[in-house]
PDB file of C-alpha atoms in Angstrom:
ATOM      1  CA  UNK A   1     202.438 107.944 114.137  1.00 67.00           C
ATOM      2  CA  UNK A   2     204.740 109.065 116.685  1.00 66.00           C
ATOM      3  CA  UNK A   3     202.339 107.460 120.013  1.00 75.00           C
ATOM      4  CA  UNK A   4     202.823 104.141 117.607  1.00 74.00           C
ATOM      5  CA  UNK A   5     206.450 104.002 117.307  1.00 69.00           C
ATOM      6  CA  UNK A   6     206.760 104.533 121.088  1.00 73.00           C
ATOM      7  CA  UNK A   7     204.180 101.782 121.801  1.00 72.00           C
ATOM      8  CA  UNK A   8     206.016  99.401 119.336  1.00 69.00           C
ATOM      9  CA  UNK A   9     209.326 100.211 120.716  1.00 67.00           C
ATOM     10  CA  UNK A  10     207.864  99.859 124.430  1.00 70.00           C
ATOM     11  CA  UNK A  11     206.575  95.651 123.344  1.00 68.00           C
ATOM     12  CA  UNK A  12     209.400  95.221 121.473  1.00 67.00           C
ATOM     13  CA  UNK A  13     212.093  96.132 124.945  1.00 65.00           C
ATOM     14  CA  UNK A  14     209.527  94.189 127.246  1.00 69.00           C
ATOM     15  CA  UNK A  15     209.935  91.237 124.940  1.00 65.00           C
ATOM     16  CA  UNK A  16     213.718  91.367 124.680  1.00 60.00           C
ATOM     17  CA  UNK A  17     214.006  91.990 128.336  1.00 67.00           C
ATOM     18  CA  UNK A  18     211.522  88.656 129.065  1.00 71.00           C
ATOM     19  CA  UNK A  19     213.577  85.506 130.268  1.00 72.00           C
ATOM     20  CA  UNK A  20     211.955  83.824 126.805  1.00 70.00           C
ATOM     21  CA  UNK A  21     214.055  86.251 125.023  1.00 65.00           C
ATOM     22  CA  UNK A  22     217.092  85.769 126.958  1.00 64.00           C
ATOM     23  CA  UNK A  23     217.044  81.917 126.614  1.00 68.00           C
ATOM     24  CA  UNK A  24     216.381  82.325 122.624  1.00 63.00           C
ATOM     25  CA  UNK A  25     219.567  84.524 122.633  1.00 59.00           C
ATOM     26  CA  UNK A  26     221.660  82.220 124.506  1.00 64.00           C
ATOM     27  CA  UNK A  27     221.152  79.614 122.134  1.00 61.00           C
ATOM     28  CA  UNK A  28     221.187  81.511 119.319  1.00 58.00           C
ATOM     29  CA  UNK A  29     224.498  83.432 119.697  1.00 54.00           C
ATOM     30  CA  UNK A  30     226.095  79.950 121.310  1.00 53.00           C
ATOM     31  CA  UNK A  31     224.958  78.426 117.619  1.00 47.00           C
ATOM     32  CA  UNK A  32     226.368  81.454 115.884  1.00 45.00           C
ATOM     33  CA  UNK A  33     229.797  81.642 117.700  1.00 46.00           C
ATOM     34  CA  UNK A  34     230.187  77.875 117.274  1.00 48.00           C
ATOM     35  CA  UNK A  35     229.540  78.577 113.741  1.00 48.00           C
ATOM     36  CA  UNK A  36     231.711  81.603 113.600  1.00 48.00           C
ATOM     37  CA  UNK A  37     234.896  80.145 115.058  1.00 52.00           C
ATOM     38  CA  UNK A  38     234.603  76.871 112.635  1.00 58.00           C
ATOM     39  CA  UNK A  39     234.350  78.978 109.988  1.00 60.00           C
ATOM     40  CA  UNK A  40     237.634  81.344 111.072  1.00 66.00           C
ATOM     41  CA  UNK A  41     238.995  78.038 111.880  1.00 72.00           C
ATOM     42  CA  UNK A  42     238.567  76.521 108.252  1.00 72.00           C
ATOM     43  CA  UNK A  43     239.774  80.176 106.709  1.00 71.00           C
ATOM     44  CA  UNK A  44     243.013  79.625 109.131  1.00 77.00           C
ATOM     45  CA  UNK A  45     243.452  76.190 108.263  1.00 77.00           C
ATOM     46  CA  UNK A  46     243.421  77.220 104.507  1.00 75.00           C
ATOM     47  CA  UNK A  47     245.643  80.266 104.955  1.00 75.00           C
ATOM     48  CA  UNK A  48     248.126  77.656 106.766  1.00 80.00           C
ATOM     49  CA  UNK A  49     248.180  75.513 104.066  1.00 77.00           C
ATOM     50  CA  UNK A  50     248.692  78.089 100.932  1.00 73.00           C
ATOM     51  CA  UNK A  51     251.439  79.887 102.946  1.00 79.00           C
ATOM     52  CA  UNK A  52     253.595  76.344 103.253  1.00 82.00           C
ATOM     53  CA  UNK A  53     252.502  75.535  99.713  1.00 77.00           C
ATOM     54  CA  UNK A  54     253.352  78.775  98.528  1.00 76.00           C
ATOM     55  CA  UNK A  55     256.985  78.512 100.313  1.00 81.00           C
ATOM     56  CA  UNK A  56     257.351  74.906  98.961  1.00 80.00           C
ATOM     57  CA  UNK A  57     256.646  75.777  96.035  1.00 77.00           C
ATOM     58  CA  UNK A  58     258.313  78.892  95.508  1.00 77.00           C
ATOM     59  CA  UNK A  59     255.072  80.811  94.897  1.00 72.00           C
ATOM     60  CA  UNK A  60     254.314  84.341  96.089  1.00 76.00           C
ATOM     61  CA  UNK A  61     250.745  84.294  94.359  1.00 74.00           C
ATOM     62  CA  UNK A  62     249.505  81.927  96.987  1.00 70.00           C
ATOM     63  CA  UNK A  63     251.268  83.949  99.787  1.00 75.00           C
ATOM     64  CA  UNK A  64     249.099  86.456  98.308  1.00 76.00           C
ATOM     65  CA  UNK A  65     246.314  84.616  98.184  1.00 72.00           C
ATOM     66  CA  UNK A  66     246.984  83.423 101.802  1.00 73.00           C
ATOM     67  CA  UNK A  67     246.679  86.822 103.006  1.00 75.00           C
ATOM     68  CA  UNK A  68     243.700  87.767 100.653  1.00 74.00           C
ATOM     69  CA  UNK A  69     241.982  84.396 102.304  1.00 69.00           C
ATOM     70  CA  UNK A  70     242.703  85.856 105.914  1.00 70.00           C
ATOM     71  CA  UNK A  71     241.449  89.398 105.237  1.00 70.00           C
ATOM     72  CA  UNK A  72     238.477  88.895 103.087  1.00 67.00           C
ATOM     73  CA  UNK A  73     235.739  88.363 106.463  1.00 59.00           C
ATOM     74  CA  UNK A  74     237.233  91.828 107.405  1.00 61.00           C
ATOM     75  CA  UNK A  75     236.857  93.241 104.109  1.00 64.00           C
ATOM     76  CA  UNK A  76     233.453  92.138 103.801  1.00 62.00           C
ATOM     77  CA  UNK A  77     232.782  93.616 107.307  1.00 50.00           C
ATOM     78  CA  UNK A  78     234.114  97.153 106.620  1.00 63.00           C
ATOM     79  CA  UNK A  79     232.208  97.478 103.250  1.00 69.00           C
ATOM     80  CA  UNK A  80     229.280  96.880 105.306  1.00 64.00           C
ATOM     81  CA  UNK A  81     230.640  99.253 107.689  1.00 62.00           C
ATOM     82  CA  UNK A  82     231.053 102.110 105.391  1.00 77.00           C
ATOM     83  CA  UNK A  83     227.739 101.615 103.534  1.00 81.00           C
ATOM     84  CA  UNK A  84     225.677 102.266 106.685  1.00 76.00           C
ATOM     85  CA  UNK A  85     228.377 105.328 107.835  1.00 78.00           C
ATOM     86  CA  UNK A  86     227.438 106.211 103.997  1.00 86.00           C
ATOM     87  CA  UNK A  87     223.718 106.015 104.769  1.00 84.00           C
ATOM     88  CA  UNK A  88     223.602 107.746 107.896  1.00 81.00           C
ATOM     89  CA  UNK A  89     225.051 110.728 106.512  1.00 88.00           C
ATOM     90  CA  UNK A  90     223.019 110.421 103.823  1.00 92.00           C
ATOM     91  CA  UNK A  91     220.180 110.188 106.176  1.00 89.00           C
ATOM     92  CA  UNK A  92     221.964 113.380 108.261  1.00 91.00           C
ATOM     93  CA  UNK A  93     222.118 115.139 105.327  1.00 93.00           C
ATOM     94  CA  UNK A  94     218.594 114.965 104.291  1.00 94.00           C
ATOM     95  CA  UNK A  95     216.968 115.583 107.756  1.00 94.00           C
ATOM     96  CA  UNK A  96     219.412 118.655 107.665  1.00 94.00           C
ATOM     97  CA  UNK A  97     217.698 120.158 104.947  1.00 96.00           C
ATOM     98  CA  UNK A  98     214.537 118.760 105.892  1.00 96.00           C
ATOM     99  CA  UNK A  99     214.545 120.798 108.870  1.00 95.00           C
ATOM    100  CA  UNK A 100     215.865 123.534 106.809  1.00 96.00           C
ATOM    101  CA  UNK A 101     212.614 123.490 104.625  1.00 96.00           C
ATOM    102  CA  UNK A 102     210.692 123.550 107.567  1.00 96.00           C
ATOM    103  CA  UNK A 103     212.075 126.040 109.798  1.00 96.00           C
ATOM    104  CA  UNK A 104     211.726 128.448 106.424  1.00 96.00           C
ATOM    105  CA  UNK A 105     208.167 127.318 105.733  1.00 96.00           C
ATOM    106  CA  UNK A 106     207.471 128.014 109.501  1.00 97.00           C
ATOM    107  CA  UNK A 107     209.021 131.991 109.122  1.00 97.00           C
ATOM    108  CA  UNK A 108     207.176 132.601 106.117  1.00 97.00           C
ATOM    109  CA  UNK A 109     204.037 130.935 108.016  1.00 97.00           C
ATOM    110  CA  UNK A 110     204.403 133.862 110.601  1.00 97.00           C
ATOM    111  CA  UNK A 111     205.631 136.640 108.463  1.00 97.00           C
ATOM    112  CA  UNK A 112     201.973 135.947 106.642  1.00 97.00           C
ATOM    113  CA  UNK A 113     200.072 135.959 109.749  1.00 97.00           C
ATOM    114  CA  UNK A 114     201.768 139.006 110.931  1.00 97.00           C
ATOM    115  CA  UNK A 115     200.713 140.842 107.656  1.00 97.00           C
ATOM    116  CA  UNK A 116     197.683 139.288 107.632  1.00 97.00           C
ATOM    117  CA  UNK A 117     197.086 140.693 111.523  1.00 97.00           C
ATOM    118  CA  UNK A 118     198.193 143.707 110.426  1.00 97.00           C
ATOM    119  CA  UNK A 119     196.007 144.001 107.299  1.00 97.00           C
ATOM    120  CA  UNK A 120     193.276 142.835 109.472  1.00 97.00           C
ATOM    121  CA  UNK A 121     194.114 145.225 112.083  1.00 97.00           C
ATOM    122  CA  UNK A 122     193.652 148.460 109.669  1.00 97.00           C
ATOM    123  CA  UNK A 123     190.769 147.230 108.177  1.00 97.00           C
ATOM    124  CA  UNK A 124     188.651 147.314 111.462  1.00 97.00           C
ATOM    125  CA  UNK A 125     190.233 150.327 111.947  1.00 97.00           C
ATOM    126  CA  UNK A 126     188.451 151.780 108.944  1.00 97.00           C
ATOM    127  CA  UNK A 127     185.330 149.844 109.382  1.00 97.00           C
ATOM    128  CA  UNK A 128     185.224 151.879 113.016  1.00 97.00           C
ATOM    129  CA  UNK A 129     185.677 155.408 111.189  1.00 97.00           C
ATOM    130  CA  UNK A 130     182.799 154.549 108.602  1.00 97.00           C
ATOM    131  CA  UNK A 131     180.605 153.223 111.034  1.00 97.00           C
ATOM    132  CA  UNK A 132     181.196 156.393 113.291  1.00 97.00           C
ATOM    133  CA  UNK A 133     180.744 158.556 109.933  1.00 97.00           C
ATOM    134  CA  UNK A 134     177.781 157.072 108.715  1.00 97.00           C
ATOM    135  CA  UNK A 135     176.290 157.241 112.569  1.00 97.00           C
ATOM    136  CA  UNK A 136     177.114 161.226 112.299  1.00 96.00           C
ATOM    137  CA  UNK A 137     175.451 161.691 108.889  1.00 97.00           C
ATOM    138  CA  UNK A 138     172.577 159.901 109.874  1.00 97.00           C
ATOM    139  CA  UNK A 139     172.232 162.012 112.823  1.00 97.00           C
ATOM    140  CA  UNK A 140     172.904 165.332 110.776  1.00 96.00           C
ATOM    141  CA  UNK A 141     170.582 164.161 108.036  1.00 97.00           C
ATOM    142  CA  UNK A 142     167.463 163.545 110.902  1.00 96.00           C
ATOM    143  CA  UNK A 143     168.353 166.938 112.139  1.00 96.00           C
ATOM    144  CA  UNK A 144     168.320 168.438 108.362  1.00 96.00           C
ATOM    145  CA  UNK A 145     164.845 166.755 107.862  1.00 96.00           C
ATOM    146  CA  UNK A 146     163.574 168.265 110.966  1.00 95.00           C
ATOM    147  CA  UNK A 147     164.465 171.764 109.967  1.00 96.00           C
ATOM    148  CA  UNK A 148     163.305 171.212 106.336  1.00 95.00           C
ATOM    149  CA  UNK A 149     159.810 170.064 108.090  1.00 94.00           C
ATOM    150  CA  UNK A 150     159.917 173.169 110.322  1.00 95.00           C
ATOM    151  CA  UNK A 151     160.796 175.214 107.727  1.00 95.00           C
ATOM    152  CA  UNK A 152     157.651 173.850 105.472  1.00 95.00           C
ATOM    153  CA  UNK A 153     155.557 174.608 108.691  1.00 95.00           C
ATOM    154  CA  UNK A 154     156.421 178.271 108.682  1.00 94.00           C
ATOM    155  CA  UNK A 155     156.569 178.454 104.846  1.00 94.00           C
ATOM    156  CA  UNK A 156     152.991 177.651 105.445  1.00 94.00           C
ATOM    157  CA  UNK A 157     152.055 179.903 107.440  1.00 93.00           C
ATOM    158  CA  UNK A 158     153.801 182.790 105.901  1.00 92.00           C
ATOM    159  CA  UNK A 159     152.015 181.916 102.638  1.00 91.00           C
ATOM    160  CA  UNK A 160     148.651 181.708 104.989  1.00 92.00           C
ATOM    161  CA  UNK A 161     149.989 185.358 106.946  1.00 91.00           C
ATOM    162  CA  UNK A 162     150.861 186.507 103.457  1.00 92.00           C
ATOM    163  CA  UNK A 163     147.175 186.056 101.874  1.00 91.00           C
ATOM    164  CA  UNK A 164     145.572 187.538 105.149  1.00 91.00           C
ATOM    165  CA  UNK A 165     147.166 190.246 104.636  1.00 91.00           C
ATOM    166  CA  UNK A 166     146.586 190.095 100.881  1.00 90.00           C
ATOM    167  CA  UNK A 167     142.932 189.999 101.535  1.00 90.00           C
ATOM    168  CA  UNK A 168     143.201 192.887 104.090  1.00 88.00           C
ATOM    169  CA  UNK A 169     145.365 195.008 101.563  1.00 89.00           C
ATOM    170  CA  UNK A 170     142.585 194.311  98.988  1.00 89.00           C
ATOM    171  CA  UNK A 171     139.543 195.066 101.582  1.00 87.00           C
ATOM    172  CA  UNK A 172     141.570 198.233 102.134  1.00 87.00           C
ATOM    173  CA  UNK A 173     142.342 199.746  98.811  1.00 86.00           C
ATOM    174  CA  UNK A 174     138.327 198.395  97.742  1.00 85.00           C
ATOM    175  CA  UNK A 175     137.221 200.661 100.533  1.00 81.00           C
ATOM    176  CA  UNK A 176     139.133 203.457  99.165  1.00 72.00           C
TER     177      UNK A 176
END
């Protein structure tokens, strides 16, 4: 990951920065710029040699080719050139849109979890209001039940009141 790279990159500068590394590149790029300037040497010394042939001769081929002899390293060096200016944009191009994707993927990530809130939000709302309405029905329904018991209580005792004085009414109109 990310704690890697920097890790890696953190050996990799405390190597190149060691006097180990330093002597290994003083050699090295001695070797390669000896080898380098015998080789530009050997491209000159052939370019020398078809330019006075080519004038001896009469030839403007190997002028040509005298030329074509001197430029070719360069050649070779801006092809190499463009192909990593070609990659990098390539590269630029696809982190563009990369970042693109994500920075949409990261607003739709919100715009959800604002609706979501939201939905969320309403919901215990309405869980509140039923909870609060069932607690007031419950409430209304114990005091229903108590006035439906009271209300059996004096049914009672009407009916009870009712045959006293049924019982009186008949002692009465017996005595008559």
């Amino acid at each position: 990951t990310r704690q890697e790279e920097i890790s890696a990159v953190s050996e990799a500068l405390s190597f190149l920065t060691s006097d180990d590394a330093h002597d290994l590149f003083t050699r090295t790029f001695n070797f390669v710029q000896v080898d380098f300037s015998n080789g530009r040497q050997q491209r000159s010394d052939v370019a020398k040699m078809l330019v006075a042939v080519g004038h001896k001769l009469h030839s403007p081929e190997l002028v040509t080719l005298a030329s074509k002899v001197r430029l070719d390293a360069f050649t070779k060096v801006k092809k190499a050139i463009d192909d990593m200016v070609s990659k990098l944009l390539q590269d630029k191009e696809d982190e563009v849109k990369h970042k693109d994707y994500c920075v949409e993927e990261i607003n739709t990530n919100e715009r959800e979890d604002d609706l979501k809130n939201r939905d969320k939000a309403e919901k215990e709302a309405q869980i509140d209001t039923l909870t609060n309405t069932i607690h007031s029905l419950t409430k209304e329904l114990d005091t229903l039940k108590a006035e439906i018991s009271t209300l059996q209580t004096e049914l009672k005792r009407a009916g009870e009141d009712r045959e006293k004085e049924n019982k009186d009414f008949q002692d009465t109109v017996a005595d008559q």
